[in-house]
Structures are given as C-alpha cells and as structure tokens.
PDB file of C-alpha atoms in Angstrom:
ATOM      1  CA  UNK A   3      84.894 126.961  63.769  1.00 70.00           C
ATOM      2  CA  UNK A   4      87.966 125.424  65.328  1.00 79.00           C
ATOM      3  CA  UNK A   5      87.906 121.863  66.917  1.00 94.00           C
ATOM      4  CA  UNK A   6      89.793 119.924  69.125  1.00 97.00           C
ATOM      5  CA  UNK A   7      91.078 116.371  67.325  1.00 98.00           C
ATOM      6  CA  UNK A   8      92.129 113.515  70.462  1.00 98.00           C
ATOM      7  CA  UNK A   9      93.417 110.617  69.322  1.00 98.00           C
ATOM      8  CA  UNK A  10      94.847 107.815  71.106  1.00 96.00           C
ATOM      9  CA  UNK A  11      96.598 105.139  69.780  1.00 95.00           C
ATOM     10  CA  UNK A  12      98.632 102.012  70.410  1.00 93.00           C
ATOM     11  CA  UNK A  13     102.257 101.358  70.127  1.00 92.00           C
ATOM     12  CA  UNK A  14     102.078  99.498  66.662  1.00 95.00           C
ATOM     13  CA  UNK A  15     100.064 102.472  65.494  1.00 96.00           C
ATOM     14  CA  UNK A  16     102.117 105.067  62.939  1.00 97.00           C
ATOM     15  CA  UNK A  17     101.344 108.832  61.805  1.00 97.00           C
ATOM     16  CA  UNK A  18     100.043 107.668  58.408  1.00 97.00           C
ATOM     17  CA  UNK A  19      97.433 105.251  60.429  1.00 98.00           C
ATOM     18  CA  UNK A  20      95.942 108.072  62.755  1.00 98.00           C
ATOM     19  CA  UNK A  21      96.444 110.967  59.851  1.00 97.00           C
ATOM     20  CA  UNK A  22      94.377 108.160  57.816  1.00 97.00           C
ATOM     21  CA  UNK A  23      91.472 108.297  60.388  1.00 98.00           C
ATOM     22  CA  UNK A  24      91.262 111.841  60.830  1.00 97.00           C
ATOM     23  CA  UNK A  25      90.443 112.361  57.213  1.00 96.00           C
ATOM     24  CA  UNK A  26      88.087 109.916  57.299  1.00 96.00           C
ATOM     25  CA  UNK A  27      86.306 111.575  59.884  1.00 95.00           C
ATOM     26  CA  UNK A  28      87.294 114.971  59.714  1.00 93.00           C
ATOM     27  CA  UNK A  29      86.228 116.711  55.889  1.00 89.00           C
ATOM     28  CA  UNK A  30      87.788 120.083  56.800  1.00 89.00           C
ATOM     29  CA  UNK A  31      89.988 121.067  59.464  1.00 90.00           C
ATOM     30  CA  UNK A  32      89.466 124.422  60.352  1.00 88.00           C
ATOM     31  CA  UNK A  33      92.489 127.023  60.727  1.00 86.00           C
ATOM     32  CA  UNK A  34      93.768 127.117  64.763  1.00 91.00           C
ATOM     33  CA  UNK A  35      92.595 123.930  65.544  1.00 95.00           C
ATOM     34  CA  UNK A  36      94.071 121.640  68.069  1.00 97.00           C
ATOM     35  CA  UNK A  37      95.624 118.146  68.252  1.00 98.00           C
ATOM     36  CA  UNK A  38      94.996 116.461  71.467  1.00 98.00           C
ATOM     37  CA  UNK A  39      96.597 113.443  73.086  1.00 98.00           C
ATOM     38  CA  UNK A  40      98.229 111.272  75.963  1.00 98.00           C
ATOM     39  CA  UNK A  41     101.554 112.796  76.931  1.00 97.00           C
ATOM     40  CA  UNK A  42     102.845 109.376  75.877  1.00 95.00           C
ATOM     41  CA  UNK A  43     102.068 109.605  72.253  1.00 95.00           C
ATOM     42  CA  UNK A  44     103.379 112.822  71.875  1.00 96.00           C
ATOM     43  CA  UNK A  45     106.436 111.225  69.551  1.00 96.00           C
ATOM     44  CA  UNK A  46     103.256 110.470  66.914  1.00 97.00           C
ATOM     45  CA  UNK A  47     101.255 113.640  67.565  1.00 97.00           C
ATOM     46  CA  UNK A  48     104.375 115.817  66.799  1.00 98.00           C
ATOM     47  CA  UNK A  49     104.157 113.972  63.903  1.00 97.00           C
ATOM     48  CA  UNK A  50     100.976 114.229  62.792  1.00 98.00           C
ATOM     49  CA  UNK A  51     100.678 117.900  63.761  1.00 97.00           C
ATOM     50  CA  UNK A  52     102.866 118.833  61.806  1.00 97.00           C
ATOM     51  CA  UNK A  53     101.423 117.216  58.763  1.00 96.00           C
ATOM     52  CA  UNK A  54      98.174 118.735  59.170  1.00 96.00           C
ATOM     53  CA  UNK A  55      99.420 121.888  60.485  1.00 95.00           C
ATOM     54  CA  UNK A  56      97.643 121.629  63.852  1.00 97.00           C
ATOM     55  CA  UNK A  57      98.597 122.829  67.635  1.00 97.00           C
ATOM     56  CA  UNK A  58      99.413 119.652  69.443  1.00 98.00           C
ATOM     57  CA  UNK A  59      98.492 119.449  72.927  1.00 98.00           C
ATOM     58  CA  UNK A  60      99.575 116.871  75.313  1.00 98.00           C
ATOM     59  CA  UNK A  61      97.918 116.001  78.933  1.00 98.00           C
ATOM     60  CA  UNK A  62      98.651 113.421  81.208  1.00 98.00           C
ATOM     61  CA  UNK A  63      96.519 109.964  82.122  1.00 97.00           C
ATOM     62  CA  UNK A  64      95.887 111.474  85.726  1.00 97.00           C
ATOM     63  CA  UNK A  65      93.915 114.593  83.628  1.00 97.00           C
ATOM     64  CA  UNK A  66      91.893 112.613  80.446  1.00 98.00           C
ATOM     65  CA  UNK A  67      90.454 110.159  83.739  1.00 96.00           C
ATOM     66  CA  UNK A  68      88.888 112.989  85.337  1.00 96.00           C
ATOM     67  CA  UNK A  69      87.515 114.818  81.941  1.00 97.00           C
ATOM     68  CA  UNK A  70      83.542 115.218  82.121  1.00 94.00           C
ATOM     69  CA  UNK A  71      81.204 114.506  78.971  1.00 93.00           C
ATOM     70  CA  UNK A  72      82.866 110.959  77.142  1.00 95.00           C
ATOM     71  CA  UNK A  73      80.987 108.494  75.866  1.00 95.00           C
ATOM     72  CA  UNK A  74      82.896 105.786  75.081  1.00 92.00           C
ATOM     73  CA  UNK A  75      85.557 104.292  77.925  1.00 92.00           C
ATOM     74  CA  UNK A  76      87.826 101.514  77.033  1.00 91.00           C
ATOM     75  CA  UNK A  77      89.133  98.478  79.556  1.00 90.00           C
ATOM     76  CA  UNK A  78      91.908  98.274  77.738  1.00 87.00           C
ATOM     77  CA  UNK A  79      93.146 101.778  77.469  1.00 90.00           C
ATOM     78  CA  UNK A  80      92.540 101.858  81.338  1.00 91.00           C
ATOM     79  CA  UNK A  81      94.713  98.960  82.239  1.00 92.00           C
ATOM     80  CA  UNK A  82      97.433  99.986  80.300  1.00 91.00           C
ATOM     81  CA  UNK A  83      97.786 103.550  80.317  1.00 92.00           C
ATOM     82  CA  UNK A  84      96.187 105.056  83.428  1.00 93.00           C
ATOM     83  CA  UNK A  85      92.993 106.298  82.051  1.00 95.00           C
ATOM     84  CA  UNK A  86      89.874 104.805  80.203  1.00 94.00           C
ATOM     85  CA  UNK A  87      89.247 107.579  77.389  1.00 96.00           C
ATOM     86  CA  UNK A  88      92.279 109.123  75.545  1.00 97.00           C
ATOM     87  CA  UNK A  89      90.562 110.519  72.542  1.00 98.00           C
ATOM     88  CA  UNK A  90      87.897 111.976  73.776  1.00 98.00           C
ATOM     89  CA  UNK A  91      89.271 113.150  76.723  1.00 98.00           C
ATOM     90  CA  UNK A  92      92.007 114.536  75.192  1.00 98.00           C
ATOM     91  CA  UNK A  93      89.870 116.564  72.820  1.00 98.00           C
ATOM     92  CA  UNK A  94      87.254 118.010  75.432  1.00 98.00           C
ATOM     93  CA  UNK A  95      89.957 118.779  78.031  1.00 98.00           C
ATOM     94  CA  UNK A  96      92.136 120.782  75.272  1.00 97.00           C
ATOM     95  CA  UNK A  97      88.857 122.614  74.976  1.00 97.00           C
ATOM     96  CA  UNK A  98      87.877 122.935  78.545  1.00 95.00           C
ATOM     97  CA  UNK A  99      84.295 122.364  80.616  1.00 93.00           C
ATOM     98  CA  UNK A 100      82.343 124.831  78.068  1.00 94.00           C
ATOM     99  CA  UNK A 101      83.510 121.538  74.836  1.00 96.00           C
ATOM    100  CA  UNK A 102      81.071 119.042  73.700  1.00 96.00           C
ATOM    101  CA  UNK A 103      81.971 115.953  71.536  1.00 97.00           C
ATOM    102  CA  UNK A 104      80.699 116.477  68.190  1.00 96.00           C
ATOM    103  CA  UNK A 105      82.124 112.923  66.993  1.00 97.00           C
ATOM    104  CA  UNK A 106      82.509 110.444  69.424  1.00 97.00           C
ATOM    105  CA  UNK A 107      85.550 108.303  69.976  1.00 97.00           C
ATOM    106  CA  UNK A 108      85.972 106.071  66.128  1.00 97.00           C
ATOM    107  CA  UNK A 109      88.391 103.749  65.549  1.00 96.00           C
ATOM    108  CA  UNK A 110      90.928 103.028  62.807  1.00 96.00           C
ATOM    109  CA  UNK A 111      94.318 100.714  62.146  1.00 95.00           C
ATOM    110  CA  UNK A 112      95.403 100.697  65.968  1.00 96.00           C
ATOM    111  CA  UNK A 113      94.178 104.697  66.811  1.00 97.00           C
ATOM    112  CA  UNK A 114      90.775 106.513  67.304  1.00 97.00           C
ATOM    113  CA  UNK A 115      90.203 110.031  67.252  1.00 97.00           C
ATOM    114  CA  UNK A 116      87.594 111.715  68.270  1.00 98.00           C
ATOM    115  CA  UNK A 117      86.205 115.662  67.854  1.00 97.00           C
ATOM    116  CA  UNK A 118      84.999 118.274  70.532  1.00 97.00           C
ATOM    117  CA  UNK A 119      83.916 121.831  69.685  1.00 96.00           C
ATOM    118  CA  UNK A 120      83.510 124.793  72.124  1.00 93.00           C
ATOM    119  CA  UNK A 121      79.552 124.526  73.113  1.00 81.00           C
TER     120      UNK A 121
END
C-alpha cells in the first residue's frame, strides 16, 4: 500500500541524514509513494526523492499548522518556521483528511520523518 513519508529537518541536516532515517523506519517503500515536506526544504527533498524514487510534495507552514490528526508538535519548529509539526503534517496533508499516522513523528541526525497511510 502506498504511504506518505514527511520529514522535516534543520538547516545542518543533509540528504544522506534524512535518507538514513527513513530506512531506519521505513523496511519497504511501496511503489507511488509520496515524499512530503515544508516548501522550504524542498532543495533536500528533491534530493532525497530522487534517491528513493519517490513523488515529492511540498506545502507551505500556513497548511502543515492547520493539518488534523499529529501527535507530536515541536516549540522549536513553531518559532522558527511557522508551524509546530512538519513531518507529520506534511505526510497526512499529502494524503488528505481520510490519512492516519501509522509512525509518528521519529527523529534522526537533525531530521524526523514520519508515515501516514490512507485510512
């Protein structure tokens, strides 16, 4: 079944830390799944797409802080870019209202990703 991957991740982070995480959480990536993130990381999620041969999809901060269903919100993330979940958000909104998180937000070398899958 396809899946939506968010990630978010920081400025210092780099495609081989957030393609790192993903594996670890991820054990197969099913064909036509997506890549979800901030508009502002789309320079890394091109990047990482491309590696693992997903759809990237980009949203901005003013859409992941009204996404319904996270579980994890982070100060920091809403100080600095607009919005309190990025990988979560970014992977139930790619999805739309009918996703549900099936791994909640983890955290690696400066990214988390989480997974959402259409309920």
């Amino acid at each position: 079944m396809p899946c939506s991957i968010g990630i978010g991740c920081s400025s210092r982070a780099t495609a081989s830390d957030v393609i790192q995480l993903i594996q670890e959480c991820v054990s197969e990536i099913a064909p036509y799944s997506i890549l979800a993130t901030l508009d502002r990381c789309s320079s890394i999620g091109e990047d990482v797409a491309a590696t693992l041969k997903l759809r990237l999809m980009l949203f901005p901060a003013a859409v992941l802080a009204q996404v319904r269903g996270i579980k994890s919100q982070s100060p920091l993330a809403a100080s600095k870019v607009g919005t309190a979940s990025v990988a979560e958000a970014s992977a139930l909104a790619s999805l739309g209202p009918m996703s549900r998180l099936i791994l909640p937000r983890q955290t690696g070398r400066f990214c988390t990703c989480a997974v959402a899958i259409l309920s």
